[in-house]
């Protein structure tokens, strides 16, 4: 596997592959790789000739400086894991390489960015769009792979690709969970043993709430999930939302959507965790 730190070098690599007529699959990450990321690499390998991964902790998408500072960074381990997974190239730029000057782009994602993560983390999705656009322009992939744990991010990236008319297929991939149901996340390593033991409740509450479709309205389901989370004093819930999957608008009536999801964001000890589950209407 090739490891590139500079834009010109990864550009030369992908250009050569393109000239050979090869299809490029791309997995953008912020590193601290886990099985969830590796499942994206595996899928990209099946569907493309070449797989490129990026590892870059993107400062412009962090609205909380402490979160940026504490974000886990394990570059050597990431390289080993990517190599074993059969990734062809990894792009690991420095902040100076990616942002030689301050970037001031502003995107308007409309209602998509006014709810949930967009409402709780002002500027976050603009920062995600800035880096993903830049990475897409550097790597020029045919397909790019994103996990559904960051479901709203996926919707934002699809919209960005539409706005910019980029010829890249965005491939959503299912959430990968630990055996006890906790959604895999690079942030999980920051939970202590006690917090880690409570964390699977995040998913089990979503699952039990989503199974009450036939007996509860969306508001009742949301209240049910909130009441279950309130039983665990270590959980500081930021939001529980039930929305249509496509436009992410809050649902008042199941008849208003064919595809709904229930979402949660909560603080557990030092870590902010998110999760979501599809509601089978
Ligand atoms: O999901 C992530 O890890 C990041 O938001 C992404 C897409 C790599 C952009 O920095």
Short mmCIF file of C-alpha atoms and ligand atoms in Angstrom, two decimals:
data_model
loop_
_atom_site.label_atom_id
_atom_site.label_comp_id
_atom_site.label_asym_id
_atom_site.label_seq_id
_atom_site.Cartn_x
_atom_site.Cartn_y
_atom_site.Cartn_z
CA UNK A 1 0.00 0.00 0.00
CA UNK A 2 1.21 3.47 -0.87
CA UNK A 3 1.20 6.18 1.80
CA UNK A 4 0.98 9.76 0.55
CA UNK A 5 1.30 12.95 2.58
CA UNK A 6 1.25 15.43 -0.28
CA UNK A 7 -1.56 16.34 -2.66
CA UNK A 8 0.61 16.25 -5.82
CA UNK A 9 1.70 12.67 -5.07
CA UNK A 10 -1.77 11.20 -4.52
CA UNK A 11 -2.97 13.14 -7.57
CA UNK A 12 -0.24 11.57 -9.70
CA UNK A 13 -1.13 8.11 -8.35
CA UNK A 14 -4.85 8.40 -9.13
CA UNK A 15 -4.18 9.98 -12.52
CA UNK A 16 -2.03 6.98 -13.52
CA UNK A 17 -4.77 4.58 -12.41
CA UNK A 18 -7.39 6.55 -14.31
CA UNK A 19 -5.25 6.47 -17.45
CA UNK A 20 -5.22 2.68 -17.13
CA UNK A 21 -9.04 2.83 -17.16
CA UNK A 22 -9.37 1.71 -13.51
CA UNK A 23 -12.33 2.66 -11.28
CA UNK A 24 -11.49 4.34 -8.00
CA UNK A 25 -13.38 3.79 -4.75
CA UNK A 26 -12.73 6.27 -1.94
CA UNK A 27 -13.19 6.02 1.83
CA UNK A 28 -12.65 9.36 3.61
CA UNK A 29 -11.96 9.00 7.36
CA UNK A 30 -10.55 10.83 10.33
CA UNK A 31 -8.50 7.80 11.33
CA UNK A 32 -8.56 5.82 14.61
CA UNK A 33 -9.88 3.13 12.32
CA UNK A 34 -12.21 0.38 13.53
CA UNK A 35 -14.21 -2.47 11.97
CA UNK A 36 -16.80 0.01 10.71
CA UNK A 37 -14.21 1.79 8.56
CA UNK A 38 -12.75 -1.52 7.41
CA UNK A 39 -16.21 -2.65 6.27
CA UNK A 40 -16.26 0.44 4.00
CA UNK A 41 -12.84 -0.52 2.62
CA UNK A 42 -14.04 -4.09 1.97
CA UNK A 43 -17.14 -2.91 0.18
CA UNK A 44 -15.12 -0.41 -1.89
CA UNK A 45 -12.70 -3.21 -2.84
CA UNK A 46 -15.55 -5.34 -4.16
CA UNK A 47 -17.02 -2.55 -6.26
CA UNK A 48 -13.90 -0.82 -7.66
CA UNK A 49 -10.45 -1.62 -9.08
CA UNK A 50 -8.52 0.64 -6.71
CA UNK A 51 -9.32 1.73 -3.16
CA UNK A 52 -8.03 4.99 -1.72
CA UNK A 53 -8.56 5.96 1.92
CA UNK A 54 -7.88 9.33 3.52
CA UNK A 55 -6.95 9.85 7.16
CA UNK A 56 -7.28 13.48 8.17
CA UNK A 57 -8.66 14.96 11.38
CA UNK A 58 -10.34 17.96 9.82
CA UNK A 59 -10.13 20.96 12.16
CA UNK A 60 -12.75 23.02 10.34
CA UNK A 61 -15.56 20.60 11.18
CA UNK A 62 -14.98 20.74 14.95
CA UNK A 63 -17.00 23.41 16.70
CA UNK A 64 -15.50 22.40 20.05
CA UNK A 65 -11.69 22.88 20.34
CA UNK A 66 -11.45 20.36 23.23
CA UNK A 67 -13.14 17.71 21.06
CA UNK A 68 -10.61 18.37 18.27
CA UNK A 69 -7.69 18.14 20.66
CA UNK A 70 -8.91 14.89 22.24
CA UNK A 71 -9.95 13.22 18.99
CA UNK A 72 -8.04 9.88 18.94
CA UNK A 73 -5.11 9.75 16.52
CA UNK A 74 -3.43 6.41 15.73
CA UNK A 75 -1.69 6.88 12.34
CA UNK A 76 0.74 3.92 12.51
CA UNK A 77 -2.02 1.52 13.54
CA UNK A 78 -4.30 2.94 10.82
CA UNK A 79 -1.64 2.20 8.18
CA UNK A 80 -1.31 -1.40 9.43
CA UNK A 81 -5.06 -1.95 9.39
CA UNK A 82 -5.47 -0.48 5.92
CA UNK A 83 -2.60 -2.55 4.61
CA UNK A 84 -4.18 -5.76 6.00
CA UNK A 85 -7.55 -4.78 4.55
CA UNK A 86 -5.99 -4.55 1.08
CA UNK A 87 -6.35 -0.79 0.63
CA UNK A 88 -4.21 0.43 -2.31
CA UNK A 89 -3.31 3.91 -1.11
CA UNK A 90 -3.81 6.14 1.90
CA UNK A 91 -3.67 9.91 1.85
CA UNK A 92 -2.56 11.38 5.21
CA UNK A 93 -1.98 15.11 4.75
CA UNK A 94 -1.02 17.66 7.40
CA UNK A 95 -3.35 20.54 8.23
CA UNK A 96 -0.96 22.93 6.40
CA UNK A 97 -1.07 20.74 3.29
CA UNK A 98 -4.88 20.76 3.21
CA UNK A 99 -5.36 24.36 4.31
CA UNK A 100 -2.40 26.56 3.28
CA UNK A 101 -4.85 29.47 3.61
CA UNK A 102 -8.05 30.02 5.56
CA UNK A 103 -11.00 28.54 3.68
CA UNK A 104 -14.10 30.66 3.72
CA UNK A 105 -16.57 28.66 1.60
CA UNK A 106 -20.19 28.71 2.70
CA UNK A 107 -22.71 26.13 1.64
CA UNK A 108 -26.46 26.33 2.00
CA UNK A 109 -27.92 22.91 2.67
CA UNK A 110 -31.32 24.35 3.60
CA UNK A 111 -33.46 22.41 6.09
CA UNK A 112 -31.01 19.48 6.06
CA UNK A 113 -28.54 21.43 8.20
CA UNK A 114 -31.03 23.10 10.53
CA UNK A 115 -31.94 19.97 12.50
CA UNK A 116 -30.15 17.52 14.79
CA UNK A 117 -26.34 17.66 14.30
CA UNK A 118 -26.65 20.83 12.23
CA UNK A 119 -28.58 22.59 15.01
CA UNK A 120 -26.37 21.28 17.85
CA UNK A 121 -22.99 21.77 16.13
CA UNK A 122 -23.08 25.11 14.26
CA UNK A 123 -20.68 25.16 11.31
CA UNK A 124 -20.01 21.42 11.52
CA UNK A 125 -21.54 20.44 8.19
CA UNK A 126 -20.00 23.42 6.42
CA UNK A 127 -16.62 22.15 7.64
CA UNK A 128 -17.43 18.61 6.50
CA UNK A 129 -18.45 19.90 3.06
CA UNK A 130 -15.25 21.97 2.75
CA UNK A 131 -12.99 18.98 3.39
CA UNK A 132 -15.02 16.38 1.48
CA UNK A 133 -15.19 18.63 -1.59
CA UNK A 134 -11.44 19.18 -1.42
CA UNK A 135 -10.77 15.44 -1.00
CA UNK A 136 -13.13 14.60 -3.86
CA UNK A 137 -11.31 17.09 -6.11
CA UNK A 138 -7.95 15.58 -5.17
CA UNK A 139 -8.88 11.88 -5.37
CA UNK A 140 -11.50 12.17 -8.17
CA UNK A 141 -13.20 8.90 -7.14
CA UNK A 142 -15.93 7.11 -9.07
CA UNK A 143 -17.60 6.08 -5.83
CA UNK A 144 -17.25 7.29 -2.23
CA UNK A 145 -18.31 5.28 0.81
CA UNK A 146 -19.86 6.65 4.01
CA UNK A 147 -21.33 4.93 7.06
CA UNK A 148 -24.98 5.43 8.02
CA UNK A 149 -24.07 6.18 11.63
CA UNK A 150 -23.51 9.74 10.40
CA UNK A 151 -26.78 9.62 8.53
CA UNK A 152 -27.25 13.38 8.34
CA UNK A 153 -23.68 13.79 7.06
CA UNK A 154 -24.53 11.36 4.26
CA UNK A 155 -27.58 13.44 3.30
CA UNK A 156 -25.45 16.61 3.32
CA UNK A 157 -22.75 15.02 1.14
CA UNK A 158 -25.33 13.75 -1.37
CA UNK A 159 -26.74 17.27 -1.54
CA UNK A 160 -23.25 18.80 -1.96
CA UNK A 161 -22.48 16.44 -4.83
CA UNK A 162 -25.78 17.53 -6.43
CA UNK A 163 -25.15 21.24 -5.88
CA UNK A 164 -21.62 20.99 -7.35
CA UNK A 165 -22.72 18.52 -10.05
CA UNK A 166 -19.87 16.18 -9.19
CA UNK A 167 -19.84 12.89 -11.04
CA UNK A 168 -19.33 10.75 -7.93
CA UNK A 169 -21.62 8.01 -6.68
CA UNK A 170 -22.23 8.28 -2.93
CA UNK A 171 -22.52 4.82 -1.39
CA UNK A 172 -24.29 4.58 2.00
CA UNK A 173 -23.12 1.63 4.14
CA UNK A 174 -24.91 0.09 7.13
CA UNK A 175 -23.81 0.83 10.69
CA UNK A 176 -21.36 -1.72 12.09
CA UNK A 177 -22.04 -2.57 15.73
CA UNK A 178 -20.19 -4.25 18.58
CA UNK A 179 -21.72 -7.57 19.72
CA UNK A 180 -23.68 -5.71 22.40
CA UNK A 181 -25.18 -3.31 19.85
CA UNK A 182 -23.03 -0.22 20.43
CA UNK A 183 -22.41 1.51 17.11
CA UNK A 184 -18.69 1.45 16.32
CA UNK A 185 -17.10 4.87 16.64
CA UNK A 186 -13.55 6.15 16.98
CA UNK A 187 -14.77 8.01 20.06
CA UNK A 188 -15.76 4.80 21.94
CA UNK A 189 -12.16 4.30 23.14
CA UNK A 190 -12.58 7.36 25.36
CA UNK A 191 -15.34 5.70 27.44
CA UNK A 192 -14.26 4.28 30.80
CA UNK A 193 -15.36 0.74 31.81
CA UNK A 194 -18.49 1.96 33.56
CA UNK A 195 -19.55 4.19 30.66
CA UNK A 196 -18.76 1.46 28.14
CA UNK A 197 -21.06 -0.91 30.06
CA UNK A 198 -23.93 1.61 29.81
CA UNK A 199 -23.34 2.54 26.18
CA UNK A 200 -25.21 -0.41 24.52
CA UNK A 201 -28.43 1.07 26.00
CA UNK A 202 -28.15 3.82 23.38
CA UNK A 203 -28.98 1.31 20.68
CA UNK A 204 -31.31 -0.98 22.66
CA UNK A 205 -33.62 1.95 23.48
CA UNK A 206 -33.75 2.98 19.80
CA UNK A 207 -34.51 -0.60 18.83
CA UNK A 208 -37.27 -1.12 21.35
CA UNK A 209 -38.77 2.31 20.52
CA UNK A 210 -38.73 1.57 16.78
CA UNK A 211 -40.57 -1.72 17.35
CA UNK A 212 -43.58 0.18 18.77
CA UNK A 213 -44.59 1.54 15.38
CA UNK A 214 -48.04 -0.06 15.47
CA UNK A 215 -48.99 1.25 18.90
CA UNK A 216 -47.37 4.68 19.06
CA UNK A 217 -47.43 7.93 17.12
CA UNK A 218 -44.03 9.47 16.24
CA UNK A 219 -44.34 11.86 19.22
CA UNK A 220 -45.22 8.99 21.60
CA UNK A 221 -42.28 6.94 20.31
CA UNK A 222 -39.95 9.88 20.84
CA UNK A 223 -41.30 10.42 24.40
CA UNK A 224 -40.89 6.71 25.10
CA UNK A 225 -37.22 6.79 24.03
CA UNK A 226 -36.60 9.96 26.05
CA UNK A 227 -38.16 8.38 29.16
CA UNK A 228 -35.98 5.25 28.79
CA UNK A 229 -32.82 7.33 28.40
CA UNK A 230 -33.84 9.42 31.44
CA UNK A 231 -33.59 6.24 33.55
CA UNK A 232 -29.81 6.34 33.11
CA UNK A 233 -28.45 9.35 34.95
CA UNK A 234 -25.11 9.23 33.10
CA UNK A 235 -26.88 9.96 29.78
CA UNK A 236 -27.27 13.65 28.93
CA UNK A 237 -29.56 13.54 25.93
CA UNK A 238 -29.19 16.32 23.36
CA UNK A 239 -31.99 15.16 21.13
CA UNK A 240 -34.15 12.28 20.05
CA UNK A 241 -35.72 12.87 16.65
CA UNK A 242 -37.92 10.86 14.34
CA UNK A 243 -37.68 12.04 10.75
CA UNK A 244 -38.27 11.06 7.18
CA UNK A 245 -35.07 9.48 5.83
CA UNK A 246 -34.90 11.61 2.73
CA UNK A 247 -35.65 15.16 3.83
CA UNK A 248 -34.88 14.72 7.57
CA UNK A 249 -38.09 16.58 8.50
CA UNK A 250 -39.65 15.67 11.85
CA UNK A 251 -42.61 13.32 11.51
CA UNK A 252 -45.94 13.88 13.21
CA UNK A 253 -47.77 11.12 11.38
CA UNK A 254 -46.40 7.83 10.02
CA UNK A 255 -48.50 8.34 6.89
CA UNK A 256 -46.22 11.26 5.90
CA UNK A 257 -43.24 8.98 5.19
CA UNK A 258 -42.35 5.66 3.62
CA UNK A 259 -38.92 5.57 5.23
CA UNK A 260 -38.44 6.90 8.75
CA UNK A 261 -35.55 6.86 11.21
CA UNK A 262 -35.16 7.49 14.90
CA UNK A 263 -32.00 9.41 15.87
CA UNK A 264 -30.28 10.15 19.16
CA UNK A 265 -27.33 12.27 20.30
CA UNK A 266 -26.20 12.14 23.89
CA UNK A 267 -23.25 12.88 26.09
CA UNK A 268 -21.84 9.97 28.08
CA UNK A 269 -18.93 11.00 30.31
CA UNK A 270 -16.42 12.80 28.09
CA UNK A 271 -17.88 11.54 24.83
CA UNK A 272 -20.72 12.71 22.62
CA UNK A 273 -22.27 9.74 20.85
CA UNK A 274 -24.85 9.48 18.06
CA UNK A 275 -26.84 6.57 16.70
CA UNK A 276 -29.91 5.87 14.58
CA UNK A 277 -32.18 3.03 13.61
CA UNK A 278 -34.49 2.60 10.64
CA UNK A 279 -38.21 2.35 11.42
CA UNK A 280 -39.83 -0.21 9.18
CA UNK A 281 -43.09 1.48 8.25
O1 LIG B 1 -17.17 10.95 8.96
C1 LIG B 1 -16.01 11.36 9.07
O2 LIG B 1 -15.11 10.68 9.56
C2 LIG B 1 -15.68 12.77 8.63
O3 LIG B 1 -16.73 13.63 8.89
C3 LIG B 1 -15.25 12.86 7.16
C4 LIG B 1 -16.36 12.46 6.22
C5 LIG B 1 -14.03 11.98 6.92
C6 LIG B 1 -14.85 14.30 6.81
O4 LIG B 1 -13.82 14.77 7.62
#
